XYZ file of C-alpha atoms in Angstrom:
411
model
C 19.109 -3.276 8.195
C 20.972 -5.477 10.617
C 23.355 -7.827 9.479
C 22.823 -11.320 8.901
C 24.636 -14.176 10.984
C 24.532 -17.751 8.828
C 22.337 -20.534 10.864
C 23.924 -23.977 11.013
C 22.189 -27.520 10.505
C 20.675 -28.670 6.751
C 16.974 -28.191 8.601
C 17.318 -24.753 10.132
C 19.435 -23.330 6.212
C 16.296 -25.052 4.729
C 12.874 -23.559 7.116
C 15.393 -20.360 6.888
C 15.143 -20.652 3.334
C 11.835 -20.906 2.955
C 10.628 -17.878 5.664
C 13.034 -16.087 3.017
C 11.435 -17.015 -0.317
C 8.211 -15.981 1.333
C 9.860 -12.867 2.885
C 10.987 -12.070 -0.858
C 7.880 -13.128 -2.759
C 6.090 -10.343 -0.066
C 8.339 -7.871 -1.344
C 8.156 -8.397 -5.135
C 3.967 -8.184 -4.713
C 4.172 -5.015 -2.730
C 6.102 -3.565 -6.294
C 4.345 -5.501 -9.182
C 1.063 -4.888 -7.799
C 1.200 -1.399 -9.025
C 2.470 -1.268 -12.926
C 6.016 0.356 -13.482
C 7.149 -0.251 -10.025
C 10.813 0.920 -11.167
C 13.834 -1.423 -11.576
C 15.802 0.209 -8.842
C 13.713 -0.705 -6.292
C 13.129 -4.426 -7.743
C 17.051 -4.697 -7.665
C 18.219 -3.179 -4.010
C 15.266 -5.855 -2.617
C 16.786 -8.485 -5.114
C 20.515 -7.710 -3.585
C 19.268 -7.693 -0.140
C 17.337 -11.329 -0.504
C 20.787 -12.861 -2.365
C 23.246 -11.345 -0.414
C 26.614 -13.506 0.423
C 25.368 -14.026 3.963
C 22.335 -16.345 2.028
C 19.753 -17.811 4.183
C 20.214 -15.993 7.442
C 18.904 -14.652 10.372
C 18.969 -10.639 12.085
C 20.343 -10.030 15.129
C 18.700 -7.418 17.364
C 19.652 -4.710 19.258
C 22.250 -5.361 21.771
C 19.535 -4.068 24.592
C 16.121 -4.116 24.686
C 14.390 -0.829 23.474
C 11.065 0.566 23.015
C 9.142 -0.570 19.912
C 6.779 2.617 20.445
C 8.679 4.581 18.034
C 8.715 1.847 15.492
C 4.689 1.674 15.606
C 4.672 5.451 15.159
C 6.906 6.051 12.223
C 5.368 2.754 10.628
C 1.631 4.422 11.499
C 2.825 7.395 10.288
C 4.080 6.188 6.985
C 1.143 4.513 6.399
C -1.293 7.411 6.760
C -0.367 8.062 3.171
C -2.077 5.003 2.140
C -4.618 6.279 4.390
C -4.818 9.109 1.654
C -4.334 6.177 -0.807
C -7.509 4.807 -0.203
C -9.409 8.523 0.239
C -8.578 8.751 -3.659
C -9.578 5.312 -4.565
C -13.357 5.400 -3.583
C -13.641 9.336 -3.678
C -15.798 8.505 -7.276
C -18.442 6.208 -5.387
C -20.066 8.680 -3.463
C -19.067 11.780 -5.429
C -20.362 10.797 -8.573
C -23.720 10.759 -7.365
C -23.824 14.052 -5.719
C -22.077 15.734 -8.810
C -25.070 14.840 -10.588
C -27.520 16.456 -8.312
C -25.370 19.944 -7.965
C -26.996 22.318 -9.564
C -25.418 24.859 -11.942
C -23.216 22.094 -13.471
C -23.660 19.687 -16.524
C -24.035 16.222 -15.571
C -20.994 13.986 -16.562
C -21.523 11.174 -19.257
C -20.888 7.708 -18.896
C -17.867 8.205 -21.068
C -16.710 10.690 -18.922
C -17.068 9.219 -15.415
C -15.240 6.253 -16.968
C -11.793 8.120 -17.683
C -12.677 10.304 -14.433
C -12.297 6.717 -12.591
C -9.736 5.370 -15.092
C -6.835 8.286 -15.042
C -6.638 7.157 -11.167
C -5.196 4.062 -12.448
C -2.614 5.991 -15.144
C -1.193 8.494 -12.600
C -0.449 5.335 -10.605
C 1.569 3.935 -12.894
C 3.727 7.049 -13.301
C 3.807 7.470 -9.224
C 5.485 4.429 -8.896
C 8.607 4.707 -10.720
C 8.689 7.836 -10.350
C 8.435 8.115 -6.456
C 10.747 5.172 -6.668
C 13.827 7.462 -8.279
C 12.583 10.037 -5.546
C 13.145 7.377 -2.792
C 16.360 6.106 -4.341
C 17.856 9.763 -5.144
C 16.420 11.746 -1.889
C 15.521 9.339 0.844
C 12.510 7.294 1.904
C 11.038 10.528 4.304
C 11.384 12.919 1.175
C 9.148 10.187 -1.398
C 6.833 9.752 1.426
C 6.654 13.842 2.413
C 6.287 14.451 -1.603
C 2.674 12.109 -1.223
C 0.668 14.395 0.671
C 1.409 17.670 -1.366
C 0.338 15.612 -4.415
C -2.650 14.479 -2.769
C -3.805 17.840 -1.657
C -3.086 19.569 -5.402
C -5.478 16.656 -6.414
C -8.615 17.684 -4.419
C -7.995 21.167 -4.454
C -8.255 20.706 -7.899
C -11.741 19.640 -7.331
C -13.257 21.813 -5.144
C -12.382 24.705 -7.073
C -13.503 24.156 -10.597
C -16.401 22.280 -9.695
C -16.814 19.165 -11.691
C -15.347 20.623 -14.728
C -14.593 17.182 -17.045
C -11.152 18.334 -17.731
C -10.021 19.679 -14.303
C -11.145 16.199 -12.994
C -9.254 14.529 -15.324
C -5.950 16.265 -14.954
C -6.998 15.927 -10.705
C -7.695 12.569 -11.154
C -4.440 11.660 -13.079
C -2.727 13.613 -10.224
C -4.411 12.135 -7.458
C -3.015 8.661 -9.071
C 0.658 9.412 -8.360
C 0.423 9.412 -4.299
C -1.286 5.883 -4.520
C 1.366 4.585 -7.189
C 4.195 5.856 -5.098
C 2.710 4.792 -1.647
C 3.145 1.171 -3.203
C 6.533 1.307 -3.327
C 8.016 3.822 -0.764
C 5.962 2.734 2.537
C 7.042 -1.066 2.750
C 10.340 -0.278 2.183
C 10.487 2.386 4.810
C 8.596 0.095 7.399
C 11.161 -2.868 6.146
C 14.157 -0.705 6.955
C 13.335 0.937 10.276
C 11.839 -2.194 11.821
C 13.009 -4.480 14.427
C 12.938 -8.269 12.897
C 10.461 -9.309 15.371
C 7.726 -6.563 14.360
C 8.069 -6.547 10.623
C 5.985 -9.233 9.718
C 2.916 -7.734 11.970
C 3.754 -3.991 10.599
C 3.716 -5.271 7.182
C 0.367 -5.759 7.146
C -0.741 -2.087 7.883
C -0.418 -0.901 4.595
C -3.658 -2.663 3.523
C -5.275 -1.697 6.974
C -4.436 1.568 5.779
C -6.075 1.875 2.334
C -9.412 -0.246 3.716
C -9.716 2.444 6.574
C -8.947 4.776 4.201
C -11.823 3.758 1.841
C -14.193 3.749 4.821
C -13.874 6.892 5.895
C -14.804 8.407 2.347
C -17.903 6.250 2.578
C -19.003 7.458 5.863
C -18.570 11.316 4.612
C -20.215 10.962 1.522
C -22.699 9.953 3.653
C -23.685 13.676 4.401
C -24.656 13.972 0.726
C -22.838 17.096 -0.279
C -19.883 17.098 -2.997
C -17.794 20.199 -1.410
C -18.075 19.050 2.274
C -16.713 15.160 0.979
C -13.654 16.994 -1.056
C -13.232 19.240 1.901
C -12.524 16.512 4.798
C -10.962 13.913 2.012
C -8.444 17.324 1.646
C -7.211 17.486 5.152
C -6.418 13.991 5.579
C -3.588 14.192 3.340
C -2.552 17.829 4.780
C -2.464 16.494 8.567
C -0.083 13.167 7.112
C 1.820 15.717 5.580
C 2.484 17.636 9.000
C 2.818 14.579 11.013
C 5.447 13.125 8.805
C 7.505 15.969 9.158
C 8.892 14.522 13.044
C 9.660 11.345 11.581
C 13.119 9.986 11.129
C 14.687 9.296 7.962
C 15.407 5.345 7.310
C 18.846 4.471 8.909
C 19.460 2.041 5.839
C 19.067 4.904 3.425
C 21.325 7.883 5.707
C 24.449 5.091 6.239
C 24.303 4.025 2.156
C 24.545 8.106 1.150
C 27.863 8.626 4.093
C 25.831 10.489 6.664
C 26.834 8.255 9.894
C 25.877 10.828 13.222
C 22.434 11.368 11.207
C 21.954 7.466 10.750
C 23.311 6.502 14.754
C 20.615 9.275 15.603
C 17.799 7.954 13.515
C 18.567 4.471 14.745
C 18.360 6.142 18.756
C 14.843 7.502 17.635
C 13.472 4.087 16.636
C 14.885 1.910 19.233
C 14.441 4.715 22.221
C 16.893 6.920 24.097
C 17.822 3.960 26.634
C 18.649 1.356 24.165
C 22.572 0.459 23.069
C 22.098 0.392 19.275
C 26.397 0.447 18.757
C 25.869 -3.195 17.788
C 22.942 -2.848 15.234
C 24.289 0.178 13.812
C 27.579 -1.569 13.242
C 26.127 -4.755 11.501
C 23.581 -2.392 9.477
C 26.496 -0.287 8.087
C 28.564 -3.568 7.880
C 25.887 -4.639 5.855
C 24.849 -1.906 3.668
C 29.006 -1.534 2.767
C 28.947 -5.389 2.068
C 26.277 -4.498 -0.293
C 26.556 -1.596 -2.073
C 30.452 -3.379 -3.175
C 28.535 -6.625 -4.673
C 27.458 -4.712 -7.562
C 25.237 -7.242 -9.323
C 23.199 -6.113 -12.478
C 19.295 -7.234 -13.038
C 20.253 -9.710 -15.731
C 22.715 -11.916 -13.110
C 19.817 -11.497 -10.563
C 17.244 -13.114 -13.032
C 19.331 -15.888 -14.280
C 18.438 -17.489 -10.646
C 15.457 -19.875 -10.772
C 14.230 -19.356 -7.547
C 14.463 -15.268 -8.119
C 12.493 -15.899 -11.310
C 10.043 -17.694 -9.468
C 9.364 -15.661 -6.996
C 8.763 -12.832 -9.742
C 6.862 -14.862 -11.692
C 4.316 -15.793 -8.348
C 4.464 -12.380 -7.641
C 3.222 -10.340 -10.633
C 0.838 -12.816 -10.717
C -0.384 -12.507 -7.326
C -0.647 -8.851 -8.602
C -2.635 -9.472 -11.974
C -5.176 -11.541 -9.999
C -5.937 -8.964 -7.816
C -6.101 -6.399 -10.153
C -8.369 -8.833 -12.469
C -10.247 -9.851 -10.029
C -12.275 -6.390 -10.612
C -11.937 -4.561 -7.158
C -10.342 -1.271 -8.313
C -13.690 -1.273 -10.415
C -15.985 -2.249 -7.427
C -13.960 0.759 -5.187
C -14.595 3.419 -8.078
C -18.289 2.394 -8.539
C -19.573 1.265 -5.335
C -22.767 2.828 -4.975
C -23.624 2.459 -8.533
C -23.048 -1.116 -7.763
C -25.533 -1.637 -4.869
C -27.986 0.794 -7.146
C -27.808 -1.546 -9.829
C -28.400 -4.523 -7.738
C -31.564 -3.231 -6.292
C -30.662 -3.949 -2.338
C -33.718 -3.160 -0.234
C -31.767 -0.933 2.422
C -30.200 2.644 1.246
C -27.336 2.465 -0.944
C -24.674 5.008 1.324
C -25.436 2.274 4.275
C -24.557 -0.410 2.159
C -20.867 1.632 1.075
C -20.613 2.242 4.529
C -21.269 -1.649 5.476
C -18.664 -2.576 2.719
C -15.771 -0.628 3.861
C -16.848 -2.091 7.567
C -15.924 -4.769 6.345
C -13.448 -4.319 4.567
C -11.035 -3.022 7.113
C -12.276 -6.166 9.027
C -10.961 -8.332 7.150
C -7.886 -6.801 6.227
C -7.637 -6.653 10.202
C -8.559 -10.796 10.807
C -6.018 -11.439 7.878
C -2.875 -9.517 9.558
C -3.445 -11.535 12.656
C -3.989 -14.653 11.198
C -2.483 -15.054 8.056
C 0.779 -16.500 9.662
C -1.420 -19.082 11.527
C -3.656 -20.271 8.413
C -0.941 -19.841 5.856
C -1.352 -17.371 2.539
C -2.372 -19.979 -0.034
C -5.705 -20.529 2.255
C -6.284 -16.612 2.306
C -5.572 -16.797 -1.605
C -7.998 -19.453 -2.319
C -10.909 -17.525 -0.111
C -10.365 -14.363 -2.219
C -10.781 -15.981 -5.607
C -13.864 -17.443 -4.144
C -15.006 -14.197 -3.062
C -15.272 -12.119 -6.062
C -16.926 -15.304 -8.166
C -19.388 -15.365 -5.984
C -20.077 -11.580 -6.240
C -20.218 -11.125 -9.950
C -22.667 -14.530 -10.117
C -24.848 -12.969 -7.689
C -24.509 -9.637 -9.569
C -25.355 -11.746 -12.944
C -28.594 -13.318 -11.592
C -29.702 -9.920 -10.038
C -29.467 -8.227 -13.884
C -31.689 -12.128 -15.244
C -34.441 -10.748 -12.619
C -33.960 -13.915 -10.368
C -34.749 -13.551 -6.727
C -31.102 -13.622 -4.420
C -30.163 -12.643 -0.780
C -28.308 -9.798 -0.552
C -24.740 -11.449 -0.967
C -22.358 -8.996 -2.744
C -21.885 -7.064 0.352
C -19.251 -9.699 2.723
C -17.969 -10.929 -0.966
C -16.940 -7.640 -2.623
C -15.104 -6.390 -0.010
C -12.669 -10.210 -0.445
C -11.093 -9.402 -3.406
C -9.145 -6.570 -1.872
């Protein structure tokens, strides 16, 4: 990361200020919205946000280079949330179609419950987990450790077909890549990033897991439970192979002493014609400044404004989470069966993640231009809305389709 030059003037320190609380408050959600995010993580973001340069700006790169590089390795990343979202929805349309196989014992409602559920778990361990992975090996080692994971998961699947047990232990698995995702991808995006990019590549995470979703919903379209487990399968296999070319965060190879390896990564990102001297110099001026102000978590969260941010964050986090829309991903087309909708069920999934990935795609661009609170507020609406028209469907009372543009909201 570049380092940070001190603006002048009691207006600029105080906009500065606030572009950083917001910058930080980003952060923290990206960790607390998945349980067990891992303190080590919590605390480099926490050093980097309270560093002695305080509110500050990034230089860039002494000439101009190529941002195609950047897109890549942030696209590339990415594609494991891609996976992410493959994992989340795989239940709506495979539940269904596990019922109709023949040769195998339907699952009971108790049973497709924890098959759904153990998603969730394995998440929680991903995250710390992949964290010490990220920490201990490097950001292109958590993110290449992902698709493996993945792939074990729905392998899993397709061979022991629909076997409770098997899909809990795959399920459980499959939990870890989206846990770890969470945590690893921003970071890496964060760290090999030009300043004037990172805001719009921060958003692709989210574009990610929407897209992600869709595509399940469009192959479980085809009705068949091995075919779905088969093309959710190489998804994860191609991110894993793609990955491979990417560069390894600069950040990460200057903090563990391997300099030609970090002025090389650095080349990649920025192209072949660019002069990074300059922003390597300030990055490892900056990561040396750093890793010397040891600070421990307890002087970090004796800071108000830290403590606020956390505090906004988790529950940024919670609300999302409570707002019901891992439940709505897992159970999908059970939903719109429930609700009695007078066009087919797998058009309706398909019509969700549409739009789905459209919004995630109108809030990128113009979240800096309405402001996040706005966005916030039309969210909570959102999944109100849904569960009261989902309440007056079950009293028999006659309703326009509406869950299908609310559902999709909440995520």
């Amino acid at each position: 990361m570049p380092q940070l030059t001190v603006n002048g003037g009691s207006t600029e320190r105080h906009l500065t200020r606030r572009s950083h609380f917001d910058e930080m408050a980003e952060l923290c959600f990206s960790l607390f919205s998945t349980p067990s995010s891992g303190a080590s993580c919590l605390r480099t973001l926490l050093k980097r946000w309270m560093s002695q340069e305080g509110v500050a700006k990034e230089k860039g790169p002494t000439a101009r280079g190529s941002k195609i590089p950047q897109y890549a390795a942030s696209l590339a990343a990415t594609l494991s949330a891609f996976t992410g979202g493959i994992l989340m929805v795989w239940t709506s349309p495979a539940m269904p179609l596990l019922h109709k196989m023949a040769g195998t014992t339907p699952l009971t409602t108790e049973q497709e419950s924890w098959v759904s559920s153990l998603l969730a778990l394995g998440a929680c361990v991903g995250a710390p987990l992949i964290g010490y992975v990220m920490s201990r090996f490097g950001r292109k080692w958590a993110i290449l450790t992902l698709g493996p994971t993945a792939v074990t998961s729905l392998v899993i699947i397709l061979v022991t077909s629909g076997s409770p047990w098997w899909l809990y232990v795959s399920r459980l698995l499959g939990g870890v890549p989206i846990g770890g995702v969470v945590i690893v991808a921003p970071i890496y995006v964060a760290e090999i990033a030009e300043y004037s990019i990172r805001g719009e590549l921060s958003g692709l995470m989210e574009i990610m897991f929407c897209a992600g979703g869709l595509y399940t919903y469009i192959v479980g379209a085809c009705e068949n439970y091995y075919i779905l487990t088969g093309a959710c399968l190489i998804v994860p296999a191609v991110c894993f192979i793609i990955f491979l070319w990417m560069p390894e965060s600069p950040h990460y190879l200057i903090a563990t002493h391997q300099r030609t390896k970090a002025v090389s990564s650095l080349q990649w990102l920025r192209g072949k014609d660019c002069d990074v001297s300059e922003e390597f110099n300030n990055l490892e001026k900056f990561v040396e400044e750093t890793t010397l102000d040891k600070v421990s978590m307890r002087d970090l969260l004796s800071s108000a404004v830290t403590r606020k941010a956390i505090f906004i964050s988790s529950g940024l986090g919670a609300f999302q989470q409570l707002s019901g829309i891992s439940v709505v991903q897992f159970y999908t087309e059970a939903i719109f069966v429930s609700v009695g909708v007078a066009i087919s069920s797998r058009v309706c999934t398909i019509m969700f993640g549409i739009v789905m990935v459209v919004t995630a795609l109108v809030c990128a661009k113009i979240v800096d231009k309405v402001g996040r609170k706005i966005l916030l507020l039309i969210s909570g609406v959102s999944p109100v809305s849904t569960w009261a028209c989902i309440y007056i469907s079950k009293r028999r009372v006659t309703m326009l389709d509406l869950p299908l543009g609310c559902l999709s909201s909440a995520s």
